[in-house]
């Protein structure tokens, strides 16, 4: 779910696993898998909704979340939807509300690390958009946390750090540093196979380029984001970007993961 596996193949795996755990009557696992499947439907366009978990698989209004880990998993998936679909204000407010509830509910869970990344994306986006202290302060805490993981030897969060350092550099008006760090985040995420993270990083880079009035380069980054989202299988997101930026649905799929991108 967090490693960039193609969503169509992931959906097949989820359905198979759901059948197995349903037979075992493991309620918490069933609920999580159903939420995951609904999120996949949102990203792939099989649902009318984007950030609301409501469709053929599940309706978030009817979910039973009896334990802290159930709530944390629900918020994790909501944060994922907010980050991908660019609902940054809602994502940032949720990030402030929940802080590190996932890590507390399930210590050592790898998804809690990814959840921290997903909280940081809208916090930095809103910090740059509004310049409000509440977003800046929480975003800085996220950056400090992920930098701590790097110092402890976690190799899987390098693109998290680069992306958040890029956002912080943009906030500090260190534009050359920001550009280099955005590119580094995209390169590392792409090489690691985290295609969805590379897509988000390209969008954030495009947002930065627009803020310094480089519309041509920003459009190139949106086209690159589309390539990564296509590779991931997020057809709904691809269509949204194509419509928003008036891009013909013929952007080549090939992605140069080994290049500087």
CSV table of C-alpha atoms in Angstrom, one decimal:
chain,number,residue,atom,x,y,z
A,1,UNK,CA,0.0,0.0,0.0
A,2,UNK,CA,2.9,2.3,0.7
A,3,UNK,CA,5.6,0.8,-1.6
A,4,UNK,CA,4.3,1.9,-5.0
A,5,UNK,CA,2.9,-1.4,-6.1
A,6,UNK,CA,0.5,-1.0,-9.1
A,7,UNK,CA,-3.0,-0.4,-7.8
A,8,UNK,CA,-4.7,-2.9,-10.0
A,9,UNK,CA,-2.4,-5.7,-8.8
A,10,UNK,CA,-2.7,-4.4,-5.3
A,11,UNK,CA,-6.5,-4.6,-5.6
A,12,UNK,CA,-6.3,-8.2,-6.7
A,13,UNK,CA,-4.1,-9.1,-3.7
A,14,UNK,CA,-6.4,-7.2,-1.3
A,15,UNK,CA,-9.5,-9.2,-2.5
A,16,UNK,CA,-7.7,-12.5,-2.1
A,17,UNK,CA,-6.5,-11.5,1.4
A,18,UNK,CA,-9.9,-10.2,2.3
A,19,UNK,CA,-11.4,-13.6,1.5
A,20,UNK,CA,-8.8,-15.3,3.7
A,21,UNK,CA,-9.2,-13.1,6.7
A,22,UNK,CA,-13.0,-13.0,6.5
A,23,UNK,CA,-12.9,-16.8,7.0
A,24,UNK,CA,-10.8,-16.2,10.1
A,25,UNK,CA,-13.3,-13.6,11.3
A,26,UNK,CA,-10.6,-11.1,12.1
A,27,UNK,CA,-12.7,-8.0,12.3
A,28,UNK,CA,-9.9,-5.4,12.5
A,29,UNK,CA,-8.1,-6.8,9.4
A,30,UNK,CA,-11.3,-7.0,7.4
A,31,UNK,CA,-12.2,-3.4,8.2
A,32,UNK,CA,-8.7,-2.2,7.2
A,33,UNK,CA,-8.7,-4.2,3.9
A,34,UNK,CA,-12.1,-2.8,3.0
A,35,UNK,CA,-11.0,0.7,3.7
A,36,UNK,CA,-7.9,0.1,1.6
A,37,UNK,CA,-9.9,-1.3,-1.3
A,38,UNK,CA,-12.2,1.7,-1.2
A,39,UNK,CA,-9.2,4.0,-1.4
A,40,UNK,CA,-7.9,2.1,-4.4
A,41,UNK,CA,-11.3,2.5,-6.0
A,42,UNK,CA,-11.1,6.3,-5.4
A,43,UNK,CA,-7.7,6.5,-6.9
A,44,UNK,CA,-8.4,4.4,-9.9
A,45,UNK,CA,-11.8,6.1,-10.7
A,46,UNK,CA,-14.0,3.2,-9.8
A,47,UNK,CA,-15.8,5.4,-7.2
A,48,UNK,CA,-17.5,8.8,-7.7
A,49,UNK,CA,-15.6,10.1,-4.6
A,50,UNK,CA,-12.1,11.2,-4.1
A,51,UNK,CA,-11.3,11.9,-0.4
A,52,UNK,CA,-14.5,10.3,1.0
A,53,UNK,CA,-14.4,6.5,1.7
A,54,UNK,CA,-17.8,5.8,0.2
A,55,UNK,CA,-18.6,3.4,-2.6
A,56,UNK,CA,-19.1,-0.2,-3.5
A,57,UNK,CA,-16.7,-1.5,-0.8
A,58,UNK,CA,-17.3,0.6,2.3
A,59,UNK,CA,-19.1,3.7,3.6
A,60,UNK,CA,-17.1,5.6,6.1
A,61,UNK,CA,-20.2,6.9,7.9
A,62,UNK,CA,-21.1,3.3,8.8
A,63,UNK,CA,-17.7,2.1,9.9
A,64,UNK,CA,-17.2,0.7,13.4
A,65,UNK,CA,-13.9,1.7,14.8
A,66,UNK,CA,-13.8,0.2,18.3
A,67,UNK,CA,-10.1,0.5,19.1
A,68,UNK,CA,-7.3,3.1,18.8
A,69,UNK,CA,-5.6,1.2,16.0
A,70,UNK,CA,-8.8,1.1,14.0
A,71,UNK,CA,-9.1,4.8,14.3
A,72,UNK,CA,-5.5,5.3,13.4
A,73,UNK,CA,-5.8,3.1,10.3
A,74,UNK,CA,-8.9,5.1,9.2
A,75,UNK,CA,-7.1,8.4,9.7
A,76,UNK,CA,-4.0,7.0,7.8
A,77,UNK,CA,-6.0,6.1,4.8
A,78,UNK,CA,-7.8,9.5,4.9
A,79,UNK,CA,-4.4,11.2,5.1
A,80,UNK,CA,-3.3,9.2,2.1
A,81,UNK,CA,-6.4,10.3,0.1
A,82,UNK,CA,-5.9,14.0,1.1
A,83,UNK,CA,-2.2,13.9,0.1
A,84,UNK,CA,-2.8,12.4,-3.3
A,85,UNK,CA,-5.9,14.4,-4.2
A,86,UNK,CA,-4.4,17.7,-2.9
A,87,UNK,CA,-7.0,18.3,-0.2
A,88,UNK,CA,-4.3,20.0,1.8
A,89,UNK,CA,-6.3,22.1,4.3
A,90,UNK,CA,-8.3,19.1,5.4
A,91,UNK,CA,-5.2,17.0,5.5
A,92,UNK,CA,-3.3,19.5,7.6
A,93,UNK,CA,-6.1,19.9,10.1
A,94,UNK,CA,-6.3,16.1,10.4
A,95,UNK,CA,-2.5,16.0,10.9
A,96,UNK,CA,-2.7,18.5,13.7
A,97,UNK,CA,-5.6,16.7,15.3
A,98,UNK,CA,-4.1,13.2,15.3
A,99,UNK,CA,-0.4,14.0,15.7
A,100,UNK,CA,1.4,10.6,16.2
A,101,UNK,CA,-1.6,8.6,17.2
A,102,UNK,CA,-0.6,5.7,14.8
A,103,UNK,CA,2.8,5.2,16.4
A,104,UNK,CA,1.2,5.2,19.8
A,105,UNK,CA,-1.6,2.8,18.8
A,106,UNK,CA,0.8,0.4,17.0
A,107,UNK,CA,4.5,0.9,18.0
A,108,UNK,CA,6.9,-0.4,15.4
A,109,UNK,CA,4.3,-0.5,12.6
A,110,UNK,CA,5.9,0.5,9.3
A,111,UNK,CA,2.7,2.2,8.2
A,112,UNK,CA,3.2,4.6,11.1
A,113,UNK,CA,6.3,5.9,9.4
A,114,UNK,CA,4.5,6.4,6.1
A,115,UNK,CA,1.6,8.1,8.0
A,116,UNK,CA,4.1,10.6,9.3
A,117,UNK,CA,5.1,11.4,5.7
A,118,UNK,CA,1.5,11.8,4.7
A,119,UNK,CA,0.9,14.2,7.6
A,120,UNK,CA,3.9,16.3,6.5
A,121,UNK,CA,2.8,16.8,2.9
A,122,UNK,CA,-0.3,18.9,3.7
A,123,UNK,CA,1.3,20.6,6.6
A,124,UNK,CA,4.1,22.0,4.5
A,125,UNK,CA,1.7,22.8,1.6
A,126,UNK,CA,-0.5,24.9,4.0
A,127,UNK,CA,2.6,26.4,5.6
A,128,UNK,CA,3.7,27.7,2.2
A,129,UNK,CA,0.2,28.7,1.1
A,130,UNK,CA,-0.8,30.6,4.3
A,131,UNK,CA,2.4,31.3,6.2
A,132,UNK,CA,0.5,30.5,9.4
A,133,UNK,CA,2.5,29.6,12.4
A,134,UNK,CA,0.4,26.6,13.3
A,135,UNK,CA,1.2,24.8,10.0
A,136,UNK,CA,4.9,25.9,10.1
A,137,UNK,CA,5.4,24.6,13.6
A,138,UNK,CA,3.8,21.2,13.0
A,139,UNK,CA,5.6,20.8,9.7
A,140,UNK,CA,9.0,21.5,11.3
A,141,UNK,CA,8.2,18.8,13.9
A,142,UNK,CA,7.6,16.3,11.1
A,143,UNK,CA,10.9,17.3,9.4
A,144,UNK,CA,12.8,16.8,12.7
A,145,UNK,CA,11.2,13.4,13.2
A,146,UNK,CA,12.1,12.1,9.8
A,147,UNK,CA,15.6,13.5,10.0
A,148,UNK,CA,15.9,11.5,13.2
A,149,UNK,CA,15.0,8.3,11.4
A,150,UNK,CA,17.8,9.0,8.9
A,151,UNK,CA,20.3,9.4,11.7
A,152,UNK,CA,19.2,6.1,13.1
A,153,UNK,CA,19.9,4.3,9.7
A,154,UNK,CA,16.4,4.1,8.1
A,155,UNK,CA,17.2,4.1,4.3
A,156,UNK,CA,13.6,4.2,3.2
A,157,UNK,CA,12.8,7.8,4.3
A,158,UNK,CA,15.5,9.6,2.4
A,159,UNK,CA,13.0,11.1,-0.1
A,160,UNK,CA,10.8,12.1,2.8
A,161,UNK,CA,13.7,14.2,4.2
A,162,UNK,CA,14.6,15.7,0.8
A,163,UNK,CA,11.0,16.7,0.0
A,164,UNK,CA,10.4,18.3,3.4
A,165,UNK,CA,13.8,20.1,3.3
A,166,UNK,CA,12.8,21.4,-0.1
A,167,UNK,CA,9.5,22.7,1.3
A,168,UNK,CA,11.3,24.3,4.2
A,169,UNK,CA,13.9,25.9,1.9
A,170,UNK,CA,11.0,27.3,-0.2
A,171,UNK,CA,9.5,28.8,3.0
A,172,UNK,CA,12.9,30.3,3.8
A,173,UNK,CA,13.2,31.7,0.3
A,174,UNK,CA,16.3,29.6,-0.4
A,175,UNK,CA,15.1,28.9,-3.9
A,176,UNK,CA,18.2,27.3,-5.4
A,177,UNK,CA,18.4,24.9,-2.5
A,178,UNK,CA,14.7,24.1,-2.8
A,179,UNK,CA,15.0,23.2,-6.5
A,180,UNK,CA,17.9,20.9,-5.9
A,181,UNK,CA,16.1,19.2,-3.0
A,182,UNK,CA,12.9,18.7,-4.9
A,183,UNK,CA,14.8,17.1,-7.7
A,184,UNK,CA,16.6,14.9,-5.2
A,185,UNK,CA,13.4,13.8,-3.6
A,186,UNK,CA,11.9,12.8,-7.0
A,187,UNK,CA,15.1,11.0,-8.0
A,188,UNK,CA,15.4,9.0,-4.8
A,189,UNK,CA,11.6,8.1,-4.7
A,190,UNK,CA,11.7,7.1,-8.4
A,191,UNK,CA,14.7,4.9,-8.0
A,192,UNK,CA,13.2,3.3,-4.9
A,193,UNK,CA,10.0,2.4,-6.8
A,194,UNK,CA,7.9,4.8,-4.7
A,195,UNK,CA,6.1,6.0,-7.8
A,196,UNK,CA,3.2,7.6,-5.9
A,197,UNK,CA,5.7,9.6,-3.7
A,198,UNK,CA,7.6,10.7,-6.8
A,199,UNK,CA,4.3,11.8,-8.3
A,200,UNK,CA,3.4,13.9,-5.2
A,201,UNK,CA,6.9,15.3,-5.1
A,202,UNK,CA,6.6,16.4,-8.7
A,203,UNK,CA,3.3,18.1,-7.9
A,204,UNK,CA,4.9,19.9,-5.0
A,205,UNK,CA,7.8,20.9,-7.1
A,206,UNK,CA,5.4,22.3,-9.7
A,207,UNK,CA,3.6,24.3,-7.0
A,208,UNK,CA,6.9,25.8,-6.0
A,209,UNK,CA,7.8,26.7,-9.6
A,210,UNK,CA,4.5,28.4,-10.1
A,211,UNK,CA,5.2,30.4,-6.9
A,212,UNK,CA,8.3,31.8,-8.6
A,213,UNK,CA,6.5,32.3,-11.9
A,214,UNK,CA,8.2,29.6,-13.9
A,215,UNK,CA,5.0,28.2,-15.6
A,216,UNK,CA,6.8,26.3,-18.3
A,217,UNK,CA,8.9,24.3,-15.9
A,218,UNK,CA,5.9,23.8,-13.6
A,219,UNK,CA,3.9,22.3,-16.5
A,220,UNK,CA,6.8,19.9,-17.2
A,221,UNK,CA,6.6,18.7,-13.6
A,222,UNK,CA,2.9,18.2,-13.8
A,223,UNK,CA,3.4,16.1,-16.9
A,224,UNK,CA,6.0,14.1,-15.0
A,225,UNK,CA,3.6,13.6,-12.1
A,226,UNK,CA,1.0,12.3,-14.6
A,227,UNK,CA,3.6,9.7,-15.8
A,228,UNK,CA,4.2,8.5,-12.3
A,229,UNK,CA,0.5,8.4,-11.4
A,230,UNK,CA,-0.2,6.4,-14.6
A,231,UNK,CA,2.5,3.9,-13.6
A,232,UNK,CA,0.9,3.6,-10.2
A,233,UNK,CA,-2.6,3.2,-11.7
A,234,UNK,CA,-4.3,6.3,-10.3
A,235,UNK,CA,-6.4,7.0,-13.3
A,236,UNK,CA,-8.8,9.3,-11.5
A,237,UNK,CA,-5.9,11.5,-10.4
A,238,UNK,CA,-4.4,11.5,-13.9
A,239,UNK,CA,-7.7,12.7,-15.4
A,240,UNK,CA,-8.0,15.4,-12.8
A,241,UNK,CA,-4.5,16.8,-13.6
A,242,UNK,CA,-5.0,16.5,-17.3
A,243,UNK,CA,-8.3,18.5,-17.0
A,244,UNK,CA,-6.8,21.1,-14.6
A,245,UNK,CA,-3.8,21.8,-16.8
A,246,UNK,CA,-5.4,21.2,-20.2
A,247,UNK,CA,-3.0,18.4,-21.0
A,248,UNK,CA,-3.9,15.9,-23.7
A,249,UNK,CA,-4.3,12.3,-22.5
A,250,UNK,CA,-1.3,11.2,-24.5
A,251,UNK,CA,1.6,11.9,-22.2
A,252,UNK,CA,4.1,9.0,-22.7
A,253,UNK,CA,4.2,6.5,-19.9
A,254,UNK,CA,8.0,5.9,-19.9
A,255,UNK,CA,9.7,7.2,-16.7
A,256,UNK,CA,13.4,7.6,-16.5
A,257,UNK,CA,13.9,6.2,-13.0
A,258,UNK,CA,17.6,6.1,-13.3
A,259,UNK,CA,18.1,9.7,-14.4
A,260,UNK,CA,18.0,12.9,-12.4
A,261,UNK,CA,14.4,13.3,-13.5
